[in-house]
Short mmCIF file of C-alpha atoms and ligand atoms in Angstrom, two decimals:
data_model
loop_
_atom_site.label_atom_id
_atom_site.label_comp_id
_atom_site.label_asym_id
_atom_site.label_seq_id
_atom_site.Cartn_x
_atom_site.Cartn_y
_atom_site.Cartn_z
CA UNK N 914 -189.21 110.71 -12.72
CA UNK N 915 -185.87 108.98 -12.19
CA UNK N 916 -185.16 108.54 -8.30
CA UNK N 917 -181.80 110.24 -6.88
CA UNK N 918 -180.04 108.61 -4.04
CA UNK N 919 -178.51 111.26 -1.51
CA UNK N 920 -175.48 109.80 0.71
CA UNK N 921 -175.97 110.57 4.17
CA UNK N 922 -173.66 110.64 7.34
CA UNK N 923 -175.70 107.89 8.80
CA UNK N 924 -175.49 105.58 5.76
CA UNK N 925 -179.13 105.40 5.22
CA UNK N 926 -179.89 107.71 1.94
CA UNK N 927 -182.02 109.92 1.04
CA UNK N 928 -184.11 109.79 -1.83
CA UNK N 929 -185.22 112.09 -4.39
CA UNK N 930 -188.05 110.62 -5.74
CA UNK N 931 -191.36 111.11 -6.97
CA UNK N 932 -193.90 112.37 -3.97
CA UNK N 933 -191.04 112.51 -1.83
CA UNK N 934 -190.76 116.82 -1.26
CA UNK N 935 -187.33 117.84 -0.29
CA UNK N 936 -186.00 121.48 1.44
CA UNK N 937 -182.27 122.27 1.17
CA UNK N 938 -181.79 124.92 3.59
CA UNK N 939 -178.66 126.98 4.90
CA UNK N 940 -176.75 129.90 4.45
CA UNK N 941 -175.86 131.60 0.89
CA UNK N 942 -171.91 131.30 2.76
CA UNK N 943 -170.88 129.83 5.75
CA UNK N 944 -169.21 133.01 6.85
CA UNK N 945 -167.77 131.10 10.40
CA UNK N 946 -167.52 127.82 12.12
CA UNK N 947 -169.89 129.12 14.81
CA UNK N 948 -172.60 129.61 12.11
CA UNK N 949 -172.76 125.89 11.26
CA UNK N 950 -174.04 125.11 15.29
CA UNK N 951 -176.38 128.48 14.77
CA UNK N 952 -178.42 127.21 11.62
CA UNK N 953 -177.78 123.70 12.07
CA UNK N 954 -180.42 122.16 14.56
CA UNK N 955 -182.72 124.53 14.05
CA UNK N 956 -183.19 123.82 10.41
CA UNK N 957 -183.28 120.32 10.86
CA UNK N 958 -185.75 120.63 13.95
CA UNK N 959 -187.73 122.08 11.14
CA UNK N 960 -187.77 119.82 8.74
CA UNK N 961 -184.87 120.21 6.24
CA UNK N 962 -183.31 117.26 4.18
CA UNK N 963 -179.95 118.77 3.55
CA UNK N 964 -178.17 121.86 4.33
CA UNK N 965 -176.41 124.56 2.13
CA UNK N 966 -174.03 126.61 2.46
CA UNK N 967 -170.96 128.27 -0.13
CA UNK N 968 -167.71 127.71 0.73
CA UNK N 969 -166.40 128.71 -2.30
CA UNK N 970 -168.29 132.05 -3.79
CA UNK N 971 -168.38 133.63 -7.06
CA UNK N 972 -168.64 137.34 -6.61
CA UNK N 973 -170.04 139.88 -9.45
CA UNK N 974 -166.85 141.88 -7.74
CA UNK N 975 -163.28 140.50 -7.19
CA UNK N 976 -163.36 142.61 -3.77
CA UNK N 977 -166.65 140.96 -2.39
CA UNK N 978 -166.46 138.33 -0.20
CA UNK N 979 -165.07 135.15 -1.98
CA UNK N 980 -165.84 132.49 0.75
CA UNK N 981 -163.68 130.56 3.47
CA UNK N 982 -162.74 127.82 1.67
CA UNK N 983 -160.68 125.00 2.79
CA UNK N 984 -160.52 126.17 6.37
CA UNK N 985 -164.13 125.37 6.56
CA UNK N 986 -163.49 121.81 5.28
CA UNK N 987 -163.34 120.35 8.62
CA UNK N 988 -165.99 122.10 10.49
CA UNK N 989 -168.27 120.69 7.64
CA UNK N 990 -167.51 117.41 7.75
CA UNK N 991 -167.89 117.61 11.97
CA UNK N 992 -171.32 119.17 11.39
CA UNK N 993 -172.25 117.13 8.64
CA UNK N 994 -172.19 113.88 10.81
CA UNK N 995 -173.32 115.96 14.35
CA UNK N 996 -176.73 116.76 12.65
CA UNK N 997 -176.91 113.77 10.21
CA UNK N 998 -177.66 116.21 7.82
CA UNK N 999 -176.49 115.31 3.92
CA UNK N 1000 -174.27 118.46 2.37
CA UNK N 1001 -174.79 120.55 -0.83
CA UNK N 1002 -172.13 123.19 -2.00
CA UNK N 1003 -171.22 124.82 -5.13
CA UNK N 1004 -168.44 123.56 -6.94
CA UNK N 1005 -166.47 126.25 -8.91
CA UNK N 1006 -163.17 124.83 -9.75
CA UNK N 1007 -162.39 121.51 -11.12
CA UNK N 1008 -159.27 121.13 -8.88
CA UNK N 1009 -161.63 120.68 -5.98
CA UNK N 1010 -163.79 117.97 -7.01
CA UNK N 1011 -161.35 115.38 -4.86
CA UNK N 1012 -160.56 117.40 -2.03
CA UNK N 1013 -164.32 117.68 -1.42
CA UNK N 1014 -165.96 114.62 -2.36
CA UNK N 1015 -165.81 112.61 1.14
CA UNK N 1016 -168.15 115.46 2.63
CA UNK N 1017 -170.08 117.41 -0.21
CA UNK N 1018 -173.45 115.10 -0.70
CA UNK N 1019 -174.40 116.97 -3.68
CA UNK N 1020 -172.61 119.13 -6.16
CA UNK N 1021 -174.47 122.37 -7.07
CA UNK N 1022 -173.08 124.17 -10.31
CA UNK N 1023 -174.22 127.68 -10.00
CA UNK N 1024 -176.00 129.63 -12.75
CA UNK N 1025 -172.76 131.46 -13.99
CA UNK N 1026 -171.23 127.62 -14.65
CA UNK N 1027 -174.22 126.13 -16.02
CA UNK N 1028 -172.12 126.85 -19.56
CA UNK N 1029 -168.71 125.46 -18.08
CA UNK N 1030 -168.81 122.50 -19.70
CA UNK N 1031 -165.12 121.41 -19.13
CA UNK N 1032 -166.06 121.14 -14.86
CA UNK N 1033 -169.89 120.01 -16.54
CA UNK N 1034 -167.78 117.00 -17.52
CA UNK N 1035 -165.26 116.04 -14.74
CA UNK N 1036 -168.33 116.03 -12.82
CA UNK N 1037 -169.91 113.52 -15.35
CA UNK N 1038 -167.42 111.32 -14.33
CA UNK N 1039 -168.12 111.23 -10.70
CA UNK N 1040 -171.61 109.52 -9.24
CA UNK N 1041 -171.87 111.70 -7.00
CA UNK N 1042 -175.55 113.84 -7.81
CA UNK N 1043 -175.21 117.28 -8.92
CA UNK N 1044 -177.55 120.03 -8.49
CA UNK N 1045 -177.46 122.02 -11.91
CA UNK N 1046 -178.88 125.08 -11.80
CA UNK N 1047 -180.36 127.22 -14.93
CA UNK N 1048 -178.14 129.75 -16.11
CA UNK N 1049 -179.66 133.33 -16.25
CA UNK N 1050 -179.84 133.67 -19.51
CA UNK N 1051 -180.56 129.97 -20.41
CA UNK N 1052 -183.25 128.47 -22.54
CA UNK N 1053 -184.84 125.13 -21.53
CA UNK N 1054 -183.23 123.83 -24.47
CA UNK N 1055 -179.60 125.02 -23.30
CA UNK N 1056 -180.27 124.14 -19.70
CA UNK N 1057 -181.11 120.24 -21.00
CA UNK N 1058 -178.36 120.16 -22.85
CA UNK N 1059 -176.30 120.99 -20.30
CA UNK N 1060 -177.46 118.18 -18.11
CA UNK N 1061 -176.66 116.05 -21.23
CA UNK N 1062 -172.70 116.60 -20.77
CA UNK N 1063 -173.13 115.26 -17.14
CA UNK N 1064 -175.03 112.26 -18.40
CA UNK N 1065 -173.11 111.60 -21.33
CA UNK N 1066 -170.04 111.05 -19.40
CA UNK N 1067 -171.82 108.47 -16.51
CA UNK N 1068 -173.41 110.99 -14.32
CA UNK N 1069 -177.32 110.12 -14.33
CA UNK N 1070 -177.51 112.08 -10.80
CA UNK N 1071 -178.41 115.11 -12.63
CA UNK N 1072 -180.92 117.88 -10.74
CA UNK N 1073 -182.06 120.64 -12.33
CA UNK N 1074 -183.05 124.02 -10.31
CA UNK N 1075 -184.98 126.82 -11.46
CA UNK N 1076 -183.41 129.71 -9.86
CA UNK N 1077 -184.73 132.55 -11.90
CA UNK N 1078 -183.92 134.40 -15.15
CA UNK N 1079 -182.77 137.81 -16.58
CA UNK N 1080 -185.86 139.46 -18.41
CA UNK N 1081 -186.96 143.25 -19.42
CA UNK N 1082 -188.07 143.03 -15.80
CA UNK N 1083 -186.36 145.16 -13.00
CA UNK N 1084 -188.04 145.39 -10.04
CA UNK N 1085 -187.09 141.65 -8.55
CA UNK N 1086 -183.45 140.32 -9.06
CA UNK N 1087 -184.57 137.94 -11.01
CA UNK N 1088 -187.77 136.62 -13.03
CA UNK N 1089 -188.96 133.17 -11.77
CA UNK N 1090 -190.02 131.00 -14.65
CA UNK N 1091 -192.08 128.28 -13.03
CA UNK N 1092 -193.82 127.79 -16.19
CA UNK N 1093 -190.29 125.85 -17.07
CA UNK N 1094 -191.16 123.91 -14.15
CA UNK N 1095 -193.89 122.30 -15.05
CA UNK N 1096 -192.98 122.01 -18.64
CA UNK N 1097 -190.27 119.71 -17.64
CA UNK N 1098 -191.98 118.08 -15.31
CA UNK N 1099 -194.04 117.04 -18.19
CA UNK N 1100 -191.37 116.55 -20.47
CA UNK N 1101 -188.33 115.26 -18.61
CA UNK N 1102 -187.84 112.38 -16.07
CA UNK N 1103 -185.48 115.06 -13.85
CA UNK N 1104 -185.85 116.12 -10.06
CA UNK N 1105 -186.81 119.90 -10.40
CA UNK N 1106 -185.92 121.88 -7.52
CA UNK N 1107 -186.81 125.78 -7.07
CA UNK N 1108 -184.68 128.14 -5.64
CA UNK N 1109 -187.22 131.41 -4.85
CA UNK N 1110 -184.42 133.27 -3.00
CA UNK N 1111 -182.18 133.82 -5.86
CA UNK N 1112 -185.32 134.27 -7.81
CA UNK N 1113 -186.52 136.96 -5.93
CA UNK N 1114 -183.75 138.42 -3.97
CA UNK N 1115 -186.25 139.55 -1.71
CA UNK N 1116 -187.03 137.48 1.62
CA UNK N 1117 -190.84 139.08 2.08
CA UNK N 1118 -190.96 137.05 -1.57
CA UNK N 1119 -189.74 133.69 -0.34
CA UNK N 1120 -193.18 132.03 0.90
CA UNK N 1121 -195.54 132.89 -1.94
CA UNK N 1122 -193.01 131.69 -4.51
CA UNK N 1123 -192.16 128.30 -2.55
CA UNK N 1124 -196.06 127.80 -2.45
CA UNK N 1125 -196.85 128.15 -6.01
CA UNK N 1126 -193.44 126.16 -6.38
CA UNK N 1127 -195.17 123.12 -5.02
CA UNK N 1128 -198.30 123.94 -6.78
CA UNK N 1129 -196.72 123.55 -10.30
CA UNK N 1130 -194.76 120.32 -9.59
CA UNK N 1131 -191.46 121.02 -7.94
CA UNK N 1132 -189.70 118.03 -6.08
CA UNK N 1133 -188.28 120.64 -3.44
CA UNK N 1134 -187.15 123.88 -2.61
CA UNK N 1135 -183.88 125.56 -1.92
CA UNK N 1136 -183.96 127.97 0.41
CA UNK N 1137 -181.46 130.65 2.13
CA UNK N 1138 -181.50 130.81 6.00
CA UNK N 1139 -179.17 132.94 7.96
CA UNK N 1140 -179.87 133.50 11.70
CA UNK N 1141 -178.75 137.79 11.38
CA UNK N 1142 -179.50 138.07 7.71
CA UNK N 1143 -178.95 142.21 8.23
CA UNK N 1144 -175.53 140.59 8.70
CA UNK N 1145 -174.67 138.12 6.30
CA UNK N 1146 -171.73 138.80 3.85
CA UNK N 1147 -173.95 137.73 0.77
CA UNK N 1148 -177.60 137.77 -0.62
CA UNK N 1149 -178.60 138.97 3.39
CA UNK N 1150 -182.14 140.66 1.78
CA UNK N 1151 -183.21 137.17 0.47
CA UNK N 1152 -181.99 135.07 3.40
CA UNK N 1153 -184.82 134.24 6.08
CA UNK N 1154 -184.28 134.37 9.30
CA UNK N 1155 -184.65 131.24 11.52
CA UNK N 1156 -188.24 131.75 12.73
CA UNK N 1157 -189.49 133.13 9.46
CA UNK N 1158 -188.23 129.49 7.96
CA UNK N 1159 -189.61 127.58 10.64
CA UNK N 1160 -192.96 129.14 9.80
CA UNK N 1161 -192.43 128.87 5.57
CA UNK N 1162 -191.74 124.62 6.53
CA UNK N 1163 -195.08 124.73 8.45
CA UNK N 1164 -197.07 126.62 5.04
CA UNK N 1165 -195.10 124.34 3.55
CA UNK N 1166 -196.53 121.15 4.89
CA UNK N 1167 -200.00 122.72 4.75
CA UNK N 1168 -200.22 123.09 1.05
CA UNK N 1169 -198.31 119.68 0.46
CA UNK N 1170 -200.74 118.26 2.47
CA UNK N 1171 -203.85 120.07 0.71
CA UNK N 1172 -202.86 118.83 -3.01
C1 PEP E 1969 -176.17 130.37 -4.50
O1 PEP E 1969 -176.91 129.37 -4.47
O2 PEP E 1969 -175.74 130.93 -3.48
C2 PEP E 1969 -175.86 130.98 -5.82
C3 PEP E 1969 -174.76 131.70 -6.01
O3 PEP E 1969 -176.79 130.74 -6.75
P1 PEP E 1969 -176.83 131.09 -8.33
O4 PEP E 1969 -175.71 130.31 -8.93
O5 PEP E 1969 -178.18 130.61 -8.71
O6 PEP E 1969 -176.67 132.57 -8.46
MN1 MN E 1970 -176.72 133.21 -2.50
#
């Protein structure tokens, strides 16, 4: 597996690598400052390797909530270096891939831009990683070739995350296809990450799919945390509370350390 370095505040990085299990944690949006200092410490106190958190949303509805955006810019950076934490975000418009590349450690490109291969490309010129996640209706073969536009242009940073598909199914939001997992964990030299809050959409669902995440080869999990998920503005019913991720990080090391 090709090893990722992750900038960090400190300077030292972080590395994805092979044996080396990370947990992105966070918010699906940082809905206020005061939610940064909320999820913050308590996630890292935990465990986590980098936080989440949107800043920029893309809504099924133009009247949902679309995200702060650049008045959040400078609380992130503050927290960023407070905690020492590394930063992830979604990047949904080419015009900000400047404006946010002296804070964002890792660009994620969300399912509904896994085909947007114009921003696929900008990014490709860029070093800094990027988190591609699988579109909903993507096959393997369509998800690898996406990665291939990053690459092609000088971006070998490239993670992939399984985040669940759209199948016959309708009882979970989504159907999570770990058997993709380990098929490219055989196949390909990429980081695989698992996201089983999108996959789900249901936070009882979280721990049993992060477990049989590890179990079929993931390099990491990305998880959503919000300290009142009744009240979060997006995906609240697959968002964990603070002590129900505290305890998933402890399972968590207990099965790592089993296998
Ligand atoms: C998210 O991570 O909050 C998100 C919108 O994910 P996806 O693109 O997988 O729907
Ligand atoms: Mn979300």
């Amino acid at each position: 597996m090709r090893s990722i370095r992750i900038r960090t505040p400190s300077k030292d990085s972080l590395l994805i690598e092979k044996g080396n299990f990370k947990v992105i944690a966070g918010p699906c949006s940082i809905e206020s400052e005061g939610l940064l200092d909320e999820i913050l410490p308590y996630i890292k106190e935990a465990g986590a390797h980098i936080f989440r958190g949107g800043v920029y949303k893309l809504r099924t509805r133009a009247d949902s909530f679309q995200g702060l955006g650049t008045s959040l810019y400078q609380p992130i950076r503050e927290a960023r270096q407070k905690y020492n934490l590394p930063f992830i975000t979604e990047i949904t418009d080419i015009r900000h891939i400047e404006e946010l590349t002296d804070f964002v450690d890792i660009f994620q490109v969300g399912s509904r831009n896994m085909y947007n291969y114009p921003l696929l490309k900008e990014l490709g010129k860029t070093k800094t990683p990027v988190l591609l996640k699988r579109a909903f209706s993507a096959t393997l073969e369509e998800w690898i070739a996406a990665a291939g536009y990053l690459e092609k242009e000088g971006n070998p940073n490239v993670i992939l995350c399984e985040r669940g598909i759209r199948t016959f199914e309708q009882k979970l939001r989504n159907t999570l296809d770990l058997g993709s997992v380990a098929f490219l964990k055989k196949e390909t030299d990429y980081p695989v990450i698992v996201d089983p809050s999108h996959a789900t959409g249901r936070r009882d669902l979280v721990l049993p799919m992060a477990l049989a995440a590890i179990a079929c080869g993931a390099d990491g999990i990305m998880v959503e945390v919000h300290p009142r998920p009744e009240e979060a503005h997006s995906d609240g019913l697959q968002s964990l509370d603070l002590t129900e991720f505290k305890d998933l990080m402890v399972r968590v090391e207990r099965l790592r350390s089993a296998i």
